[in-house]
Amino acid sequence: MPELPEIETIRRGLGPLLVGRRVLGVEVRERRLREPVAPRGLARLRGATVTGIRRRSKYLLLDTDAGLTLLVHLGMTGQLWVADRDRPRRPHEHVVILLDDGRDLRYADIRRFGLMHVVRSDRLDFHPRLKGLGPEPLDGAVSGETLFRATRGLKKPVKNFLMDTRAIAGVGNIYACEALYRAGISPRRPVRRVGKSGWDGLVASLRDVLNEAITAGGTTVRDFLNAEGDVGYFAVSLRVYDRKGKPCGRCGKPIRRIVQAGRSTFYCPRCQR
Ligand SMILES: [Zn+2]
């Protein structure tokens, strides 16, 4: 499943190919995504010019000069890329947006867990998919101080807190595990027992792992023009995630796997307290 760094890499890759382009039309071949695609809704983009592409959590937002924003989530297997119009269509290409430079923005999704909606730009903050999201971990809104204050008196484990999109948007399982390891904090520790300096270290670790993955993505993913659109997990070096039983790089003790809130957590029981 693409996580925040993958989505951010896609956003950066698509920006130069999309901004300034006018939409000539939209073809919907398969409506059955996680939420049904509305062909008439997407058709409202016709004639609009893309003015920017933003990311909110794991959603991509394509803004246009028509006051409409295309909201895209890639689900488990969604792919979004730009191809020349005469390039043969691939299986599972469900939505094709025709651009004025002879290219298409194509959306493919084998498992169809993604979604694609056209939303009025001035109503985006109220959209059900976006309105409950917490602040972005990579912008200034998240700090050790804000998280420290937000968690006084709460009992939930710190890993579960990091994964709560109402607290922080879009951290994801891999990066929550990796940030906790770097910060030396046990994923099971109740949030009220993480002090101010602990939160400072955790926020710094979270930014580091996310930024390293974005940097790795920039080198791993060559371009989004005429590529096959494939974005796999980046070659970021994971120190605990999916390393059950392997030695910790710091102390040599085997990495342990537990399940928290239905998700696998990997950590070092000696280095993380
Ligand atoms: Zn260790």
PDB file of C-alpha atoms and ligand atoms in Angstrom:
ATOM      1  CA  MET A   1       0.000   0.000   0.000  1.00  0.00           C
ATOM      2  CA  PRO A   2       1.472   3.381  -0.891  1.00  0.00           C
ATOM      3  CA  GLU A   3       2.230   5.419   2.218  1.00  0.00           C
ATOM      4  CA  LEU A   4       2.841   9.120   2.729  1.00  0.00           C
ATOM      5  CA  PRO A   5       6.349   9.242   1.155  1.00  0.00           C
ATOM      6  CA  GLU A   6       5.157   7.420  -1.958  1.00  0.00           C
ATOM      7  CA  ILE A   7       2.194   9.777  -2.313  1.00  0.00           C
ATOM      8  CA  GLU A   8       4.454  12.789  -1.811  1.00  0.00           C
ATOM      9  CA  THR A   9       6.824  11.475  -4.493  1.00  0.00           C
ATOM     10  CA  ILE A  10       3.906  11.025  -6.885  1.00  0.00           C
ATOM     11  CA  ARG A  11       2.747  14.564  -6.132  1.00  0.00           C
ATOM     12  CA  ARG A  12       6.187  16.005  -6.881  1.00  0.00           C
ATOM     13  CA  GLY A  13       6.547  13.910 -10.023  1.00  0.00           C
ATOM     14  CA  LEU A  14       3.161  14.827 -11.440  1.00  0.00           C
ATOM     15  CA  GLY A  15       3.282  18.546 -10.667  1.00  0.00           C
ATOM     16  CA  PRO A  16       5.381  19.698 -13.639  1.00  0.00           C
ATOM     17  CA  LEU A  17       3.379  17.448 -15.992  1.00  0.00           C
ATOM     18  CA  LEU A  18      -0.046  18.663 -14.889  1.00  0.00           C
ATOM     19  CA  VAL A  19       0.096  22.276 -13.743  1.00  0.00           C
ATOM     20  CA  GLY A  20      -1.038  24.554 -16.567  1.00  0.00           C
ATOM     21  CA  ARG A  21      -2.677  21.738 -18.527  1.00  0.00           C
ATOM     22  CA  ARG A  22      -6.318  22.036 -19.551  1.00  0.00           C
ATOM     23  CA  VAL A  23      -8.679  19.067 -19.316  1.00  0.00           C
ATOM     24  CA  LEU A  24     -10.257  18.153 -22.657  1.00  0.00           C
ATOM     25  CA  GLY A  25     -12.409  15.337 -21.330  1.00  0.00           C
ATOM     26  CA  VAL A  26     -12.655  12.440 -18.922  1.00  0.00           C
ATOM     27  CA  GLU A  27     -13.248   8.774 -19.747  1.00  0.00           C
ATOM     28  CA  VAL A  28     -14.516   6.519 -16.990  1.00  0.00           C
ATOM     29  CA  ARG A  29     -14.223   2.836 -17.909  1.00  0.00           C
ATOM     30  CA  GLU A  30     -14.858   1.319 -14.500  1.00  0.00           C
ATOM     31  CA  ARG A  31     -16.981   3.027 -11.880  1.00  0.00           C
ATOM     32  CA  ARG A  32     -16.589   0.438  -9.134  1.00  0.00           C
ATOM     33  CA  LEU A  33     -13.794   1.729  -6.935  1.00  0.00           C
ATOM     34  CA  ARG A  34     -14.041   1.743  -3.120  1.00  0.00           C
ATOM     35  CA  GLU A  35     -16.612   4.482  -3.593  1.00  0.00           C
ATOM     36  CA  PRO A  36     -18.303   4.572  -7.009  1.00  0.00           C
ATOM     37  CA  VAL A  37     -16.835   7.030  -9.496  1.00  0.00           C
ATOM     38  CA  ALA A  38     -19.407   9.568 -10.717  1.00  0.00           C
ATOM     39  CA  PRO A  39     -18.782  10.119 -14.454  1.00  0.00           C
ATOM     40  CA  ARG A  40     -20.886  13.293 -14.481  1.00  0.00           C
ATOM     41  CA  GLY A  41     -18.954  14.628 -11.510  1.00  0.00           C
ATOM     42  CA  LEU A  42     -15.622  14.023 -13.235  1.00  0.00           C
ATOM     43  CA  ALA A  43     -16.983  15.505 -16.469  1.00  0.00           C
ATOM     44  CA  ARG A  44     -17.250  18.861 -14.665  1.00  0.00           C
ATOM     45  CA  LEU A  45     -13.469  19.093 -15.028  1.00  0.00           C
ATOM     46  CA  ARG A  46     -13.788  19.531 -18.793  1.00  0.00           C
ATOM     47  CA  GLY A  47     -12.323  22.897 -19.804  1.00  0.00           C
ATOM     48  CA  ALA A  48     -10.664  23.447 -16.441  1.00  0.00           C
ATOM     49  CA  THR A  49      -6.940  24.151 -16.113  1.00  0.00           C
ATOM     50  CA  VAL A  50      -4.895  22.475 -13.394  1.00  0.00           C
ATOM     51  CA  THR A  51      -3.446  25.124 -11.093  1.00  0.00           C
ATOM     52  CA  GLY A  52      -1.688  22.953  -8.532  1.00  0.00           C
ATOM     53  CA  ILE A  53      -1.343  19.545  -6.943  1.00  0.00           C
ATOM     54  CA  ARG A  54      -1.315  19.152  -3.190  1.00  0.00           C
ATOM     55  CA  ARG A  55      -1.232  16.272  -0.729  1.00  0.00           C
ATOM     56  CA  ARG A  56      -3.322  15.933   2.404  1.00  0.00           C
ATOM     57  CA  SER A  57      -2.497  12.785   4.371  1.00  0.00           C
ATOM     58  CA  LYS A  58      -2.538  10.113   1.655  1.00  0.00           C
ATOM     59  CA  TYR A  59      -4.934  12.007  -0.608  1.00  0.00           C
ATOM     60  CA  LEU A  60      -3.814  13.839  -3.723  1.00  0.00           C
ATOM     61  CA  LEU A  61      -5.667  17.069  -4.507  1.00  0.00           C
ATOM     62  CA  LEU A  62      -5.586  18.446  -8.062  1.00  0.00           C
ATOM     63  CA  ASP A  63      -6.806  22.028  -7.952  1.00  0.00           C
ATOM     64  CA  THR A  64      -8.248  23.731 -11.024  1.00  0.00           C
ATOM     65  CA  ASP A  65      -9.214  27.238 -12.063  1.00  0.00           C
ATOM     66  CA  ALA A  66     -12.862  26.117 -12.193  1.00  0.00           C
ATOM     67  CA  GLY A  67     -13.074  26.102  -8.405  1.00  0.00           C
ATOM     68  CA  LEU A  68     -13.089  22.297  -8.483  1.00  0.00           C
ATOM     69  CA  THR A  69     -10.564  19.893  -6.991  1.00  0.00           C
ATOM     70  CA  LEU A  70     -10.011  16.297  -8.008  1.00  0.00           C
ATOM     71  CA  LEU A  71      -9.599  14.202  -4.859  1.00  0.00           C
ATOM     72  CA  VAL A  72      -7.677  10.948  -5.433  1.00  0.00           C
ATOM     73  CA  HIS A  73      -6.762   8.131  -3.069  1.00  0.00           C
ATOM     74  CA  LEU A  74      -4.702   5.247  -4.440  1.00  0.00           C
ATOM     75  CA  GLY A  75      -6.012   2.631  -2.020  1.00  0.00           C
ATOM     76  CA  MET A  76      -3.886  -0.537  -2.054  1.00  0.00           C
ATOM     77  CA  THR A  77      -2.821  -0.741  -5.686  1.00  0.00           C
ATOM     78  CA  GLY A  78      -3.760   2.543  -7.371  1.00  0.00           C
ATOM     79  CA  GLN A  79      -1.387   4.082  -9.904  1.00  0.00           C
ATOM     80  CA  LEU A  80      -1.505   7.554 -11.386  1.00  0.00           C
ATOM     81  CA  TRP A  81       0.771   8.659 -14.189  1.00  0.00           C
ATOM     82  CA  VAL A  82       0.942  10.638 -17.433  1.00  0.00           C
ATOM     83  CA  ALA A  83       1.217   8.927 -20.805  1.00  0.00           C
ATOM     84  CA  ASP A  84       1.142   9.999 -24.455  1.00  0.00           C
ATOM     85  CA  ARG A  85      -2.372   9.503 -25.818  1.00  0.00           C
ATOM     86  CA  ASP A  86      -1.284   6.974 -28.449  1.00  0.00           C
ATOM     87  CA  ARG A  87       0.397   4.806 -25.860  1.00  0.00           C
ATOM     88  CA  PRO A  88      -1.560   1.540 -25.616  1.00  0.00           C
ATOM     89  CA  ARG A  89      -3.981   1.239 -22.767  1.00  0.00           C
ATOM     90  CA  ARG A  90      -3.127  -1.219 -20.030  1.00  0.00           C
ATOM     91  CA  PRO A  91      -5.522  -3.504 -18.150  1.00  0.00           C
ATOM     92  CA  HIS A  92      -7.195  -1.951 -15.093  1.00  0.00           C
ATOM     93  CA  GLU A  93      -7.017   1.596 -16.420  1.00  0.00           C
ATOM     94  CA  HIS A  94     -10.292   2.781 -14.967  1.00  0.00           C
ATOM     95  CA  VAL A  95     -10.168   6.546 -15.476  1.00  0.00           C
ATOM     96  CA  VAL A  96      -8.391   8.539 -18.184  1.00  0.00           C
ATOM     97  CA  ILE A  97      -8.249  12.329 -18.097  1.00  0.00           C
ATOM     98  CA  LEU A  98      -7.407  13.798 -21.496  1.00  0.00           C
ATOM     99  CA  LEU A  99      -5.069  16.786 -21.386  1.00  0.00           C
ATOM    100  CA  ASP A 100      -4.517  19.547 -23.953  1.00  0.00           C
ATOM    101  CA  ASP A 101      -0.905  18.587 -24.703  1.00  0.00           C
ATOM    102  CA  GLY A 102      -1.718  15.242 -26.326  1.00  0.00           C
ATOM    103  CA  ARG A 103      -1.191  13.306 -23.145  1.00  0.00           C
ATOM    104  CA  ASP A 104      -3.453  11.590 -20.616  1.00  0.00           C
ATOM    105  CA  LEU A 105      -3.500  11.408 -16.867  1.00  0.00           C
ATOM    106  CA  ARG A 106      -4.285   7.726 -16.288  1.00  0.00           C
ATOM    107  CA  TYR A 107      -5.545   5.970 -13.203  1.00  0.00           C
ATOM    108  CA  ALA A 108      -5.150   2.194 -12.892  1.00  0.00           C
ATOM    109  CA  ASP A 109      -6.076   0.093  -9.897  1.00  0.00           C
ATOM    110  CA  ILE A 110      -6.093  -3.708  -9.900  1.00  0.00           C
ATOM    111  CA  ARG A 111      -7.808  -4.174  -6.547  1.00  0.00           C
ATOM    112  CA  ARG A 112     -10.014  -1.055  -6.870  1.00  0.00           C
ATOM    113  CA  PHE A 113      -9.675   0.166  -3.276  1.00  0.00           C
ATOM    114  CA  GLY A 114      -8.885   3.689  -4.452  1.00  0.00           C
ATOM    115  CA  LEU A 115     -11.292   6.552  -4.942  1.00  0.00           C
ATOM    116  CA  MET A 116     -11.678   9.592  -7.164  1.00  0.00           C
ATOM    117  CA  HIS A 117     -14.126  12.444  -6.590  1.00  0.00           C
ATOM    118  CA  VAL A 118     -14.555  15.967  -7.885  1.00  0.00           C
ATOM    119  CA  VAL A 119     -15.193  18.348  -4.982  1.00  0.00           C
ATOM    120  CA  ARG A 120     -15.782  22.097  -4.844  1.00  0.00           C
ATOM    121  CA  SER A 121     -12.436  23.526  -3.733  1.00  0.00           C
ATOM    122  CA  ASP A 122     -14.063  25.790  -1.141  1.00  0.00           C
ATOM    123  CA  ARG A 123     -15.817  22.765   0.409  1.00  0.00           C
ATOM    124  CA  LEU A 124     -12.752  20.513   0.653  1.00  0.00           C
ATOM    125  CA  ASP A 125     -12.282  21.044   4.386  1.00  0.00           C
ATOM    126  CA  PHE A 126     -15.783  19.699   4.954  1.00  0.00           C
ATOM    127  CA  HIS A 127     -15.429  16.623   2.761  1.00  0.00           C
ATOM    128  CA  PRO A 128     -16.034  13.464   4.828  1.00  0.00           C
ATOM    129  CA  ARG A 129     -12.664  12.038   3.770  1.00  0.00           C
ATOM    130  CA  LEU A 130     -10.710  15.100   4.887  1.00  0.00           C
ATOM    131  CA  LYS A 131     -12.556  16.909   7.632  1.00  0.00           C
ATOM    132  CA  GLY A 132     -11.437  14.733  10.549  1.00  0.00           C
ATOM    133  CA  LEU A 133      -7.745  14.603   9.626  1.00  0.00           C
ATOM    134  CA  GLY A 134      -5.168  15.856  12.098  1.00  0.00           C
ATOM    135  CA  PRO A 135      -2.204  18.056  11.170  1.00  0.00           C
ATOM    136  CA  GLU A 136       0.480  16.947   8.707  1.00  0.00           C
ATOM    137  CA  PRO A 137       3.601  15.468  10.296  1.00  0.00           C
ATOM    138  CA  LEU A 138       5.889  17.302   7.866  1.00  0.00           C
ATOM    139  CA  ASP A 139       4.561  20.806   8.353  1.00  0.00           C
ATOM    140  CA  GLY A 140       5.050  23.020  11.368  1.00  0.00           C
ATOM    141  CA  ALA A 141       1.693  22.194  12.925  1.00  0.00           C
ATOM    142  CA  VAL A 142       3.015  19.057  14.630  1.00  0.00           C
ATOM    143  CA  SER A 143       5.581  19.608  17.364  1.00  0.00           C
ATOM    144  CA  GLY A 144       6.699  17.824  20.496  1.00  0.00           C
ATOM    145  CA  GLU A 145       4.935  20.512  22.485  1.00  0.00           C
ATOM    146  CA  THR A 146       1.538  20.093  20.750  1.00  0.00           C
ATOM    147  CA  LEU A 147       1.632  16.302  21.036  1.00  0.00           C
ATOM    148  CA  PHE A 148       2.747  16.464  24.660  1.00  0.00           C
ATOM    149  CA  ARG A 149      -0.186  18.713  25.502  1.00  0.00           C
ATOM    150  CA  ALA A 150      -2.653  16.670  23.432  1.00  0.00           C
ATOM    151  CA  THR A 151      -1.824  13.453  25.255  1.00  0.00           C
ATOM    152  CA  ARG A 152      -1.947  14.434  28.937  1.00  0.00           C
ATOM    153  CA  GLY A 153      -4.127  11.928  30.745  1.00  0.00           C
ATOM    154  CA  LEU A 154      -4.528   9.595  27.742  1.00  0.00           C
ATOM    155  CA  LYS A 155      -3.771   5.913  28.222  1.00  0.00           C
ATOM    156  CA  LYS A 156      -3.489   4.621  24.682  1.00  0.00           C
ATOM    157  CA  PRO A 157      -0.153   3.166  23.549  1.00  0.00           C
ATOM    158  CA  VAL A 158       2.058   5.626  21.688  1.00  0.00           C
ATOM    159  CA  LYS A 159       2.071   3.462  18.535  1.00  0.00           C
ATOM    160  CA  ASN A 160      -1.728   3.553  18.362  1.00  0.00           C
ATOM    161  CA  PHE A 161      -1.658   7.311  18.873  1.00  0.00           C
ATOM    162  CA  LEU A 162       0.755   7.787  15.942  1.00  0.00           C
ATOM    163  CA  MET A 163      -1.550   5.697  13.761  1.00  0.00           C
ATOM    164  CA  ASP A 164      -4.643   7.731  14.657  1.00  0.00           C
ATOM    165  CA  THR A 165      -5.242  10.017  11.665  1.00  0.00           C
ATOM    166  CA  ARG A 166      -7.281  12.384  13.846  1.00  0.00           C
ATOM    167  CA  ALA A 167      -4.137  13.022  15.921  1.00  0.00           C
ATOM    168  CA  ILE A 168      -1.583  13.153  13.067  1.00  0.00           C
ATOM    169  CA  ALA A 169      -2.422  12.654   9.393  1.00  0.00           C
ATOM    170  CA  GLY A 170      -1.118   9.743   7.376  1.00  0.00           C
ATOM    171  CA  VAL A 171       1.910   8.451   9.327  1.00  0.00           C
ATOM    172  CA  GLY A 172       1.325   4.805   8.379  1.00  0.00           C
ATOM    173  CA  ASN A 173       2.454   1.584  10.012  1.00  0.00           C
ATOM    174  CA  ILE A 174       5.971   1.309   8.613  1.00  0.00           C
ATOM    175  CA  TYR A 175       6.994   4.824   9.551  1.00  0.00           C
ATOM    176  CA  ALA A 176       5.364   4.704  12.987  1.00  0.00           C
ATOM    177  CA  CYS A 177       7.472   1.604  13.820  1.00  0.00           C
ATOM    178  CA  GLU A 178      10.661   3.112  12.436  1.00  0.00           C
ATOM    179  CA  ALA A 179      10.230   6.477  14.186  1.00  0.00           C
ATOM    180  CA  LEU A 180       9.598   4.819  17.562  1.00  0.00           C
ATOM    181  CA  TYR A 181      12.714   2.703  17.160  1.00  0.00           C
ATOM    182  CA  ARG A 182      14.880   5.710  16.344  1.00  0.00           C
ATOM    183  CA  ALA A 183      13.438   7.633  19.276  1.00  0.00           C
ATOM    184  CA  GLY A 184      14.013   4.682  21.633  1.00  0.00           C
ATOM    185  CA  ILE A 185      10.372   4.648  22.747  1.00  0.00           C
ATOM    186  CA  SER A 186       8.473   1.403  23.241  1.00  0.00           C
ATOM    187  CA  PRO A 187       5.377   1.219  21.027  1.00  0.00           C
ATOM    188  CA  ARG A 188       3.451  -0.025  24.059  1.00  0.00           C
ATOM    189  CA  ARG A 189       4.240   2.907  26.334  1.00  0.00           C
ATOM    190  CA  PRO A 190       1.094   4.878  27.264  1.00  0.00           C
ATOM    191  CA  VAL A 191       1.200   8.344  25.695  1.00  0.00           C
ATOM    192  CA  ARG A 192       0.788  10.048  29.059  1.00  0.00           C
ATOM    193  CA  ARG A 193       4.132   8.538  30.050  1.00  0.00           C
ATOM    194  CA  VAL A 194       5.986  10.157  27.134  1.00  0.00           C
ATOM    195  CA  GLY A 195       7.521  13.407  28.389  1.00  0.00           C
ATOM    196  CA  LYS A 196       8.096  16.627  26.512  1.00  0.00           C
ATOM    197  CA  SER A 197      11.632  15.685  25.444  1.00  0.00           C
ATOM    198  CA  GLY A 198      10.349  12.250  24.386  1.00  0.00           C
ATOM    199  CA  TRP A 199       7.808  13.841  22.073  1.00  0.00           C
ATOM    200  CA  ASP A 200      10.446  16.239  20.715  1.00  0.00           C
ATOM    201  CA  GLY A 201      12.651  13.264  19.831  1.00  0.00           C
ATOM    202  CA  LEU A 202       9.772  11.301  18.365  1.00  0.00           C
ATOM    203  CA  VAL A 203       8.608  14.146  16.123  1.00  0.00           C
ATOM    204  CA  ALA A 204      12.201  14.654  14.912  1.00  0.00           C
ATOM    205  CA  SER A 205      12.553  10.898  14.211  1.00  0.00           C
ATOM    206  CA  LEU A 206       9.249  10.830  12.368  1.00  0.00           C
ATOM    207  CA  ARG A 207      10.277  13.711  10.121  1.00  0.00           C
ATOM    208  CA  ASP A 208      13.657  12.076   9.500  1.00  0.00           C
ATOM    209  CA  VAL A 209      12.234   8.710   8.406  1.00  0.00           C
ATOM    210  CA  LEU A 210       9.562  10.316   6.219  1.00  0.00           C
ATOM    211  CA  ASN A 211      12.031  12.710   4.585  1.00  0.00           C
ATOM    212  CA  GLU A 212      14.571   9.949   3.990  1.00  0.00           C
ATOM    213  CA  ALA A 213      11.878   7.876   2.301  1.00  0.00           C
ATOM    214  CA  ILE A 214      10.808  10.825   0.143  1.00  0.00           C
ATOM    215  CA  THR A 215      14.435  11.398  -0.868  1.00  0.00           C
ATOM    216  CA  ALA A 216      14.808   7.694  -1.665  1.00  0.00           C
ATOM    217  CA  GLY A 217      11.608   7.877  -3.707  1.00  0.00           C
ATOM    218  CA  GLY A 218      12.965  10.734  -5.744  1.00  0.00           C
ATOM    219  CA  THR A 219      15.861   8.562  -6.803  1.00  0.00           C
ATOM    220  CA  THR A 220      13.954   5.273  -7.091  1.00  0.00           C
ATOM    221  CA  VAL A 221      11.037   6.536  -9.131  1.00  0.00           C
ATOM    222  CA  ARG A 222      12.424   7.924 -12.337  1.00  0.00           C
ATOM    223  CA  ASP A 223       9.489   9.845 -13.748  1.00  0.00           C
ATOM    224  CA  PHE A 224       5.759   9.791 -14.125  1.00  0.00           C
ATOM    225  CA  LEU A 225       5.696  10.447 -17.839  1.00  0.00           C
ATOM    226  CA  ASN A 226       5.171   7.356 -19.918  1.00  0.00           C
ATOM    227  CA  ALA A 227       6.352   5.267 -17.009  1.00  0.00           C
ATOM    228  CA  GLU A 228       4.295   2.278 -16.089  1.00  0.00           C
ATOM    229  CA  GLY A 229       3.238   4.188 -13.028  1.00  0.00           C
ATOM    230  CA  ASP A 230       4.731   1.648 -10.683  1.00  0.00           C
ATOM    231  CA  VAL A 231       5.594   2.946  -7.276  1.00  0.00           C
ATOM    232  CA  GLY A 232       6.824   0.253  -4.932  1.00  0.00           C
ATOM    233  CA  TYR A 233       8.177   0.588  -1.457  1.00  0.00           C
ATOM    234  CA  PHE A 234      11.232   2.722  -1.492  1.00  0.00           C
ATOM    235  CA  ALA A 235      14.735   1.516  -0.863  1.00  0.00           C
ATOM    236  CA  VAL A 236      14.708   3.259   2.496  1.00  0.00           C
ATOM    237  CA  SER A 237      16.584   1.144   4.989  1.00  0.00           C
ATOM    238  CA  LEU A 238      14.086  -0.193   7.488  1.00  0.00           C
ATOM    239  CA  ARG A 239      15.626  -0.962  10.866  1.00  0.00           C
ATOM    240  CA  VAL A 240      12.763  -2.819  12.567  1.00  0.00           C
ATOM    241  CA  TYR A 241       9.789  -3.061  10.245  1.00  0.00           C
ATOM    242  CA  ASP A 242       9.274  -6.633   8.960  1.00  0.00           C
ATOM    243  CA  ARG A 243      12.477  -7.770  10.715  1.00  0.00           C
ATOM    244  CA  LYS A 244      11.003 -10.125  13.297  1.00  0.00           C
ATOM    245  CA  GLY A 245      13.714 -12.344  14.847  1.00  0.00           C
ATOM    246  CA  LYS A 246      16.572 -10.498  13.135  1.00  0.00           C
ATOM    247  CA  PRO A 247      19.169  -8.813  15.336  1.00  0.00           C
ATOM    248  CA  CYS A 248      18.686  -5.199  16.362  1.00  0.00           C
ATOM    249  CA  GLY A 249      21.338  -3.037  14.692  1.00  0.00           C
ATOM    250  CA  ARG A 250      22.157  -1.399  18.018  1.00  0.00           C
ATOM    251  CA  CYS A 251      22.101  -4.141  20.642  1.00  0.00           C
ATOM    252  CA  GLY A 252      21.803  -7.424  18.724  1.00  0.00           C
ATOM    253  CA  LYS A 253      18.664  -8.591  20.542  1.00  0.00           C
ATOM    254  CA  PRO A 254      16.051 -10.122  18.201  1.00  0.00           C
ATOM    255  CA  ILE A 255      13.416  -7.719  16.886  1.00  0.00           C
ATOM    256  CA  ARG A 256      10.011  -8.585  18.281  1.00  0.00           C
ATOM    257  CA  ARG A 257       6.628  -8.516  16.543  1.00  0.00           C
ATOM    258  CA  ILE A 258       3.386  -7.802  18.364  1.00  0.00           C
ATOM    259  CA  VAL A 259      -0.090  -6.824  17.167  1.00  0.00           C
ATOM    260  CA  GLN A 260      -1.576  -3.476  18.210  1.00  0.00           C
ATOM    261  CA  ALA A 261      -4.988  -2.319  17.034  1.00  0.00           C
ATOM    262  CA  GLY A 262      -4.937  -5.077  14.430  1.00  0.00           C
ATOM    263  CA  ARG A 263      -1.611  -4.009  12.924  1.00  0.00           C
ATOM    264  CA  SER A 264       1.845  -5.554  13.209  1.00  0.00           C
ATOM    265  CA  THR A 265       4.297  -3.643  15.344  1.00  0.00           C
ATOM    266  CA  PHE A 266       8.038  -4.371  15.172  1.00  0.00           C
ATOM    267  CA  TYR A 267      10.383  -3.125  17.905  1.00  0.00           C
ATOM    268  CA  CYS A 268      13.466  -3.864  19.950  1.00  0.00           C
ATOM    269  CA  PRO A 269      12.488  -4.773  23.514  1.00  0.00           C
ATOM    270  CA  ARG A 270      15.881  -3.665  24.828  1.00  0.00           C
ATOM    271  CA  CYS A 271      16.452  -0.368  22.995  1.00  0.00           C
ATOM    272  CA  GLN A 272      12.845   0.834  23.212  1.00  0.00           C
ATOM    273  CA  ARG A 273      11.487   1.562  26.657  1.00  0.00           C
TER     274      ARG A 273
HETATM  275 ZN    ZN B   1      18.128  -3.073  20.350  1.00  0.00          ZN
END
